[in-house]
Amino acid sequence: MLVCGVVAGPIFAGSALLQALTRDGFDVRRHPVSVLSTGELGWVQIATFLATGVLCVAAAGALRRSTGTGSVWPSRLLALYGLGLVGAGIFSADPADGFPTGTPRGAGQISWHGGLHFLVAAVAFVSLIAATVVVGRRAARRGARGRAGYSLATGAFFAVAWVALMVRPAPAVMVAFGLAVTAGWLWVSVTFARAASGRVD
């Protein structure tokens, strides 16, 4: 089951990249991945959210069983991250800023499901950031400086990019946030891969 968590990141990133390259009107400098869940082909991104979220929850359960009672918070936080992704699939984002094609430019109005999408996404983001901090601090206490630095740097990058996106969603910030999401997924895959090979965070 830990392998489920390893493959979740590549599935998400691969799906998002393929859609970004093929969906008419989508621009990584203006649109977050979430808006891919809108329009005629929105089901692809919705399925991506649901599938990768379920994979993360399943892997988090296996992580909890593999690490025993001494390391419960990483598994709990990664399970919450997965649940947030599932929620993001259930409550889809709203069309925005010209996407899908024909949508007026600008932020547009936020529907009830669009508001809930932002809420569950925030839960997922906070959970992922918190997981990197927990793992980073534990690694530092063990003297594993490389693992500690990688975890804390990933969490800091994600947090800064997310705050910057909320404060000023400029094209460069939008691209940086996309890279931060990718970096976060890479960290998730590495974390589950370490557990699968018997290394405990």
PDB file of C-alpha atoms in Angstrom:
ATOM      1  CA  MET A   1       0.000   0.000   0.000  1.00  0.00           C
ATOM      2  CA  LEU A   2       2.944   2.347   0.510  1.00  0.00           C
ATOM      3  CA  VAL A   3       3.567   2.156  -3.232  1.00  0.00           C
ATOM      4  CA  CYS A   4       0.177   3.841  -3.690  1.00  0.00           C
ATOM      5  CA  GLY A   5       1.680   6.953  -2.121  1.00  0.00           C
ATOM      6  CA  VAL A   6       4.803   6.702  -4.240  1.00  0.00           C
ATOM      7  CA  VAL A   7       2.853   6.705  -7.515  1.00  0.00           C
ATOM      8  CA  ALA A   8       0.258   9.310  -6.483  1.00  0.00           C
ATOM      9  CA  GLY A   9       2.607  12.225  -7.162  1.00  0.00           C
ATOM     10  CA  PRO A  10       3.636  11.157 -10.677  1.00  0.00           C
ATOM     11  CA  ILE A  11      -0.012  10.462 -11.534  1.00  0.00           C
ATOM     12  CA  PHE A  12      -1.086  13.925 -10.381  1.00  0.00           C
ATOM     13  CA  ALA A  13       1.811  15.760 -12.024  1.00  0.00           C
ATOM     14  CA  GLY A  14       1.530  13.764 -15.252  1.00  0.00           C
ATOM     15  CA  SER A  15      -2.205  14.325 -15.518  1.00  0.00           C
ATOM     16  CA  ALA A  16      -1.900  18.054 -14.797  1.00  0.00           C
ATOM     17  CA  LEU A  17       0.924  18.499 -17.307  1.00  0.00           C
ATOM     18  CA  LEU A  18      -0.896  16.607 -20.050  1.00  0.00           C
ATOM     19  CA  GLN A  19      -4.041  18.641 -19.494  1.00  0.00           C
ATOM     20  CA  ALA A  20      -2.111  21.916 -19.362  1.00  0.00           C
ATOM     21  CA  LEU A  21      -0.572  21.127 -22.752  1.00  0.00           C
ATOM     22  CA  THR A  22      -3.783  19.997 -24.425  1.00  0.00           C
ATOM     23  CA  ARG A  23      -6.698  21.955 -22.933  1.00  0.00           C
ATOM     24  CA  ASP A  24      -7.536  24.955 -25.040  1.00  0.00           C
ATOM     25  CA  GLY A  25      -7.215  28.259 -23.177  1.00  0.00           C
ATOM     26  CA  PHE A  26      -5.330  26.966 -20.149  1.00  0.00           C
ATOM     27  CA  ASP A  27      -2.284  29.080 -19.251  1.00  0.00           C
ATOM     28  CA  VAL A  28       0.015  28.097 -16.368  1.00  0.00           C
ATOM     29  CA  ARG A  29       0.820  31.795 -15.895  1.00  0.00           C
ATOM     30  CA  ARG A  30      -2.817  32.620 -15.131  1.00  0.00           C
ATOM     31  CA  HIS A  31      -4.610  29.473 -14.082  1.00  0.00           C
ATOM     32  CA  PRO A  32      -4.127  27.116 -11.129  1.00  0.00           C
ATOM     33  CA  VAL A  33      -4.476  23.397 -11.761  1.00  0.00           C
ATOM     34  CA  SER A  34      -7.816  23.413  -9.948  1.00  0.00           C
ATOM     35  CA  VAL A  35      -9.609  25.165 -12.828  1.00  0.00           C
ATOM     36  CA  LEU A  36      -8.875  22.130 -15.000  1.00  0.00           C
ATOM     37  CA  SER A  37     -11.793  20.523 -13.148  1.00  0.00           C
ATOM     38  CA  THR A  38     -14.162  22.848 -15.020  1.00  0.00           C
ATOM     39  CA  GLY A  39     -15.537  22.582 -18.526  1.00  0.00           C
ATOM     40  CA  GLU A  40     -16.369  19.610 -20.723  1.00  0.00           C
ATOM     41  CA  LEU A  41     -13.191  17.706 -19.834  1.00  0.00           C
ATOM     42  CA  GLY A  42     -13.211  18.741 -16.189  1.00  0.00           C
ATOM     43  CA  TRP A  43     -13.929  15.151 -15.172  1.00  0.00           C
ATOM     44  CA  VAL A  44     -10.283  14.301 -15.927  1.00  0.00           C
ATOM     45  CA  GLN A  45      -8.941  16.574 -13.199  1.00  0.00           C
ATOM     46  CA  ILE A  46     -11.766  15.642 -10.851  1.00  0.00           C
ATOM     47  CA  ALA A  47     -10.815  11.985 -11.283  1.00  0.00           C
ATOM     48  CA  THR A  48      -7.171  12.933 -10.731  1.00  0.00           C
ATOM     49  CA  PHE A  49      -7.986  14.636  -7.429  1.00  0.00           C
ATOM     50  CA  LEU A  50     -10.093  11.695  -6.270  1.00  0.00           C
ATOM     51  CA  ALA A  51      -7.674   8.967  -7.345  1.00  0.00           C
ATOM     52  CA  THR A  52      -4.516  10.554  -5.936  1.00  0.00           C
ATOM     53  CA  GLY A  53      -6.320  11.505  -2.739  1.00  0.00           C
ATOM     54  CA  VAL A  54      -7.482   7.944  -2.164  1.00  0.00           C
ATOM     55  CA  LEU A  55      -3.982   6.644  -2.938  1.00  0.00           C
ATOM     56  CA  CYS A  56      -2.514   9.012  -0.327  1.00  0.00           C
ATOM     57  CA  VAL A  57      -5.031   8.008   2.322  1.00  0.00           C
ATOM     58  CA  ALA A  58      -4.353   4.326   1.677  1.00  0.00           C
ATOM     59  CA  ALA A  59      -0.585   4.853   1.817  1.00  0.00           C
ATOM     60  CA  ALA A  60      -0.878   6.937   4.982  1.00  0.00           C
ATOM     61  CA  GLY A  61      -2.682   4.041   6.678  1.00  0.00           C
ATOM     62  CA  ALA A  62       0.127   1.713   5.654  1.00  0.00           C
ATOM     63  CA  LEU A  63       2.678   4.251   6.869  1.00  0.00           C
ATOM     64  CA  ARG A  64       1.022   4.313  10.262  1.00  0.00           C
ATOM     65  CA  ARG A  65       1.159   0.523  10.523  1.00  0.00           C
ATOM     66  CA  SER A  66       4.776   0.340   9.352  1.00  0.00           C
ATOM     67  CA  THR A  67       6.121   2.948  11.777  1.00  0.00           C
ATOM     68  CA  GLY A  68       4.337   1.788  14.920  1.00  0.00           C
ATOM     69  CA  THR A  69       3.273   4.093  17.754  1.00  0.00           C
ATOM     70  CA  GLY A  70       6.330   6.322  17.745  1.00  0.00           C
ATOM     71  CA  SER A  71       5.569   8.249  14.570  1.00  0.00           C
ATOM     72  CA  VAL A  72       1.853   8.881  14.202  1.00  0.00           C
ATOM     73  CA  TRP A  73       1.745  12.497  13.050  1.00  0.00           C
ATOM     74  CA  PRO A  74       3.301  12.113   9.595  1.00  0.00           C
ATOM     75  CA  SER A  75       0.737   9.444   8.713  1.00  0.00           C
ATOM     76  CA  ARG A  76      -2.137  11.467  10.153  1.00  0.00           C
ATOM     77  CA  LEU A  77      -1.127  14.618   8.304  1.00  0.00           C
ATOM     78  CA  LEU A  78      -0.597  12.787   5.013  1.00  0.00           C
ATOM     79  CA  ALA A  79      -4.010  11.129   5.414  1.00  0.00           C
ATOM     80  CA  LEU A  80      -5.530  14.568   5.933  1.00  0.00           C
ATOM     81  CA  TYR A  81      -3.688  15.778   2.834  1.00  0.00           C
ATOM     82  CA  GLY A  82      -5.243  12.931   0.869  1.00  0.00           C
ATOM     83  CA  LEU A  83      -8.701  13.667   2.250  1.00  0.00           C
ATOM     84  CA  GLY A  84      -8.271  17.294   1.211  1.00  0.00           C
ATOM     85  CA  LEU A  85      -7.544  16.144  -2.338  1.00  0.00           C
ATOM     86  CA  VAL A  86     -10.658  13.981  -2.324  1.00  0.00           C
ATOM     87  CA  GLY A  87     -12.634  16.989  -1.153  1.00  0.00           C
ATOM     88  CA  ALA A  88     -11.124  19.083  -3.948  1.00  0.00           C
ATOM     89  CA  GLY A  89     -12.466  16.526  -6.394  1.00  0.00           C
ATOM     90  CA  ILE A  90     -15.921  16.453  -4.841  1.00  0.00           C
ATOM     91  CA  PHE A  91     -16.223  20.238  -4.638  1.00  0.00           C
ATOM     92  CA  SER A  92     -14.930  21.458  -7.996  1.00  0.00           C
ATOM     93  CA  ALA A  93     -13.407  24.875  -8.582  1.00  0.00           C
ATOM     94  CA  ASP A  94     -15.197  27.590 -10.558  1.00  0.00           C
ATOM     95  CA  PRO A  95     -14.347  28.744 -14.090  1.00  0.00           C
ATOM     96  CA  ALA A  96     -12.048  31.765 -13.910  1.00  0.00           C
ATOM     97  CA  ASP A  97      -9.999  34.229 -15.913  1.00  0.00           C
ATOM     98  CA  GLY A  98     -10.880  33.036 -19.386  1.00  0.00           C
ATOM     99  CA  PHE A  99     -10.890  29.295 -18.678  1.00  0.00           C
ATOM    100  CA  PRO A 100     -12.659  27.293 -19.952  1.00  0.00           C
ATOM    101  CA  THR A 101     -12.701  29.137 -23.270  1.00  0.00           C
ATOM    102  CA  GLY A 102     -15.532  31.646 -23.261  1.00  0.00           C
ATOM    103  CA  THR A 103     -15.312  32.433 -19.558  1.00  0.00           C
ATOM    104  CA  PRO A 104     -14.913  36.193 -18.907  1.00  0.00           C
ATOM    105  CA  ARG A 105     -11.506  37.414 -17.769  1.00  0.00           C
ATOM    106  CA  GLY A 106     -11.053  38.066 -14.060  1.00  0.00           C
ATOM    107  CA  ALA A 107     -11.631  36.079 -10.884  1.00  0.00           C
ATOM    108  CA  GLY A 108     -15.359  35.677 -11.427  1.00  0.00           C
ATOM    109  CA  GLN A 109     -17.921  34.777  -8.794  1.00  0.00           C
ATOM    110  CA  ILE A 110     -17.308  32.042  -6.252  1.00  0.00           C
ATOM    111  CA  SER A 111     -20.037  29.413  -5.959  1.00  0.00           C
ATOM    112  CA  TRP A 112     -20.721  27.368  -2.839  1.00  0.00           C
ATOM    113  CA  HIS A 113     -18.770  24.423  -4.231  1.00  0.00           C
ATOM    114  CA  GLY A 114     -15.973  26.738  -5.354  1.00  0.00           C
ATOM    115  CA  GLY A 115     -15.749  28.116  -1.821  1.00  0.00           C
ATOM    116  CA  LEU A 116     -15.625  24.613  -0.370  1.00  0.00           C
ATOM    117  CA  HIS A 117     -12.939  23.728  -2.921  1.00  0.00           C
ATOM    118  CA  PHE A 118     -10.746  26.518  -1.540  1.00  0.00           C
ATOM    119  CA  LEU A 119     -11.461  25.358   2.017  1.00  0.00           C
ATOM    120  CA  VAL A 120     -10.551  21.692   1.498  1.00  0.00           C
ATOM    121  CA  ALA A 121      -7.522  22.714  -0.585  1.00  0.00           C
ATOM    122  CA  ALA A 122      -6.354  24.855   2.326  1.00  0.00           C
ATOM    123  CA  VAL A 123      -6.736  21.863   4.650  1.00  0.00           C
ATOM    124  CA  ALA A 124      -4.622  19.785   2.261  1.00  0.00           C
ATOM    125  CA  PHE A 125      -1.945  22.460   1.920  1.00  0.00           C
ATOM    126  CA  VAL A 126      -1.645  23.095   5.654  1.00  0.00           C
ATOM    127  CA  SER A 127      -1.476  19.354   6.320  1.00  0.00           C
ATOM    128  CA  LEU A 128       1.303  18.875   3.777  1.00  0.00           C
ATOM    129  CA  ILE A 129       3.317  21.806   5.125  1.00  0.00           C
ATOM    130  CA  ALA A 130       2.864  20.551   8.681  1.00  0.00           C
ATOM    131  CA  ALA A 131       3.982  17.056   7.626  1.00  0.00           C
ATOM    132  CA  THR A 132       7.214  18.415   6.155  1.00  0.00           C
ATOM    133  CA  VAL A 133       7.919  20.305   9.377  1.00  0.00           C
ATOM    134  CA  VAL A 134       7.216  17.296  11.606  1.00  0.00           C
ATOM    135  CA  VAL A 135       9.396  15.011   9.496  1.00  0.00           C
ATOM    136  CA  GLY A 136      12.101  17.662   9.191  1.00  0.00           C
ATOM    137  CA  ARG A 137      12.311  18.243  12.936  1.00  0.00           C
ATOM    138  CA  ARG A 138      12.461  14.524  13.684  1.00  0.00           C
ATOM    139  CA  ALA A 139      15.172  14.058  11.086  1.00  0.00           C
ATOM    140  CA  ALA A 140      17.156  16.927  12.627  1.00  0.00           C
ATOM    141  CA  ARG A 141      16.938  15.314  16.061  1.00  0.00           C
ATOM    142  CA  ARG A 142      18.340  12.092  14.598  1.00  0.00           C
ATOM    143  CA  GLY A 143      21.171  14.002  12.965  1.00  0.00           C
ATOM    144  CA  ALA A 144      19.865  13.289   9.439  1.00  0.00           C
ATOM    145  CA  ARG A 145      20.680  16.764   8.147  1.00  0.00           C
ATOM    146  CA  GLY A 146      19.983  16.029   4.493  1.00  0.00           C
ATOM    147  CA  ARG A 147      16.503  14.689   5.159  1.00  0.00           C
ATOM    148  CA  ALA A 148      15.786  17.507   7.596  1.00  0.00           C
ATOM    149  CA  GLY A 149      16.921  20.218   5.197  1.00  0.00           C
ATOM    150  CA  TYR A 150      15.013  18.732   2.276  1.00  0.00           C
ATOM    151  CA  SER A 151      11.787  18.416   4.270  1.00  0.00           C
ATOM    152  CA  LEU A 152      11.933  21.901   5.773  1.00  0.00           C
ATOM    153  CA  ALA A 153      12.938  23.513   2.472  1.00  0.00           C
ATOM    154  CA  THR A 154      10.024  21.842   0.700  1.00  0.00           C
ATOM    155  CA  GLY A 155       7.565  23.026   3.329  1.00  0.00           C
ATOM    156  CA  ALA A 156       8.974  26.561   3.304  1.00  0.00           C
ATOM    157  CA  PHE A 157       8.853  26.766  -0.496  1.00  0.00           C
ATOM    158  CA  PHE A 158       5.265  25.546  -0.545  1.00  0.00           C
ATOM    159  CA  ALA A 159       4.174  27.921   2.213  1.00  0.00           C
ATOM    160  CA  VAL A 160       5.838  30.988   0.684  1.00  0.00           C
ATOM    161  CA  ALA A 161       4.482  30.234  -2.793  1.00  0.00           C
ATOM    162  CA  TRP A 162       0.972  29.683  -1.433  1.00  0.00           C
ATOM    163  CA  VAL A 163       0.956  32.931   0.565  1.00  0.00           C
ATOM    164  CA  ALA A 164       2.377  34.831  -2.408  1.00  0.00           C
ATOM    165  CA  LEU A 165      -0.391  33.399  -4.599  1.00  0.00           C
ATOM    166  CA  MET A 166      -3.056  34.647  -2.201  1.00  0.00           C
ATOM    167  CA  VAL A 167      -1.442  38.089  -1.869  1.00  0.00           C
ATOM    168  CA  ARG A 168      -0.434  38.729  -5.477  1.00  0.00           C
ATOM    169  CA  PRO A 169      -1.394  36.133  -8.116  1.00  0.00           C
ATOM    170  CA  ALA A 170       1.001  37.467 -10.761  1.00  0.00           C
ATOM    171  CA  PRO A 171       2.176  35.200 -13.624  1.00  0.00           C
ATOM    172  CA  ALA A 172       5.566  34.479 -12.016  1.00  0.00           C
ATOM    173  CA  VAL A 173       3.874  33.667  -8.704  1.00  0.00           C
ATOM    174  CA  MET A 174       1.397  31.350 -10.427  1.00  0.00           C
ATOM    175  CA  VAL A 175       4.262  29.449 -12.061  1.00  0.00           C
ATOM    176  CA  ALA A 176       6.145  29.325  -8.743  1.00  0.00           C
ATOM    177  CA  PHE A 177       3.098  27.870  -7.021  1.00  0.00           C
ATOM    178  CA  GLY A 178       2.810  25.201  -9.691  1.00  0.00           C
ATOM    179  CA  LEU A 179       6.437  24.291  -9.058  1.00  0.00           C
ATOM    180  CA  ALA A 180       5.760  24.253  -5.301  1.00  0.00           C
ATOM    181  CA  VAL A 181       2.875  21.809  -5.788  1.00  0.00           C
ATOM    182  CA  THR A 182       5.179  19.598  -7.844  1.00  0.00           C
ATOM    183  CA  ALA A 183       7.880  19.818  -5.166  1.00  0.00           C
ATOM    184  CA  GLY A 184       5.319  18.899  -2.520  1.00  0.00           C
ATOM    185  CA  TRP A 185       4.238  15.842  -4.464  1.00  0.00           C
ATOM    186  CA  LEU A 186       7.857  14.819  -4.950  1.00  0.00           C
ATOM    187  CA  TRP A 187       8.385  15.008  -1.186  1.00  0.00           C
ATOM    188  CA  VAL A 188       5.277  12.878  -0.625  1.00  0.00           C
ATOM    189  CA  SER A 189       6.546  10.241  -3.068  1.00  0.00           C
ATOM    190  CA  VAL A 190      10.002  10.239  -1.465  1.00  0.00           C
ATOM    191  CA  THR A 191       8.486   9.923   2.011  1.00  0.00           C
ATOM    192  CA  PHE A 192       6.410   6.884   1.095  1.00  0.00           C
ATOM    193  CA  ALA A 193       9.314   5.375  -0.866  1.00  0.00           C
ATOM    194  CA  ARG A 194      11.550   5.694   2.209  1.00  0.00           C
ATOM    195  CA  ALA A 195       8.943   3.929   4.318  1.00  0.00           C
ATOM    196  CA  ALA A 196       8.568   1.184   1.709  1.00  0.00           C
ATOM    197  CA  SER A 197      12.323   0.581   1.891  1.00  0.00           C
ATOM    198  CA  GLY A 198      12.222   0.354   5.694  1.00  0.00           C
ATOM    199  CA  ARG A 199      13.436   3.857   6.575  1.00  0.00           C
ATOM    200  CA  VAL A 200      11.349   5.553   9.244  1.00  0.00           C
ATOM    201  CA  ASP A 201      10.696   9.297   9.385  1.00  0.00           C
TER     202      ASP A 201
END
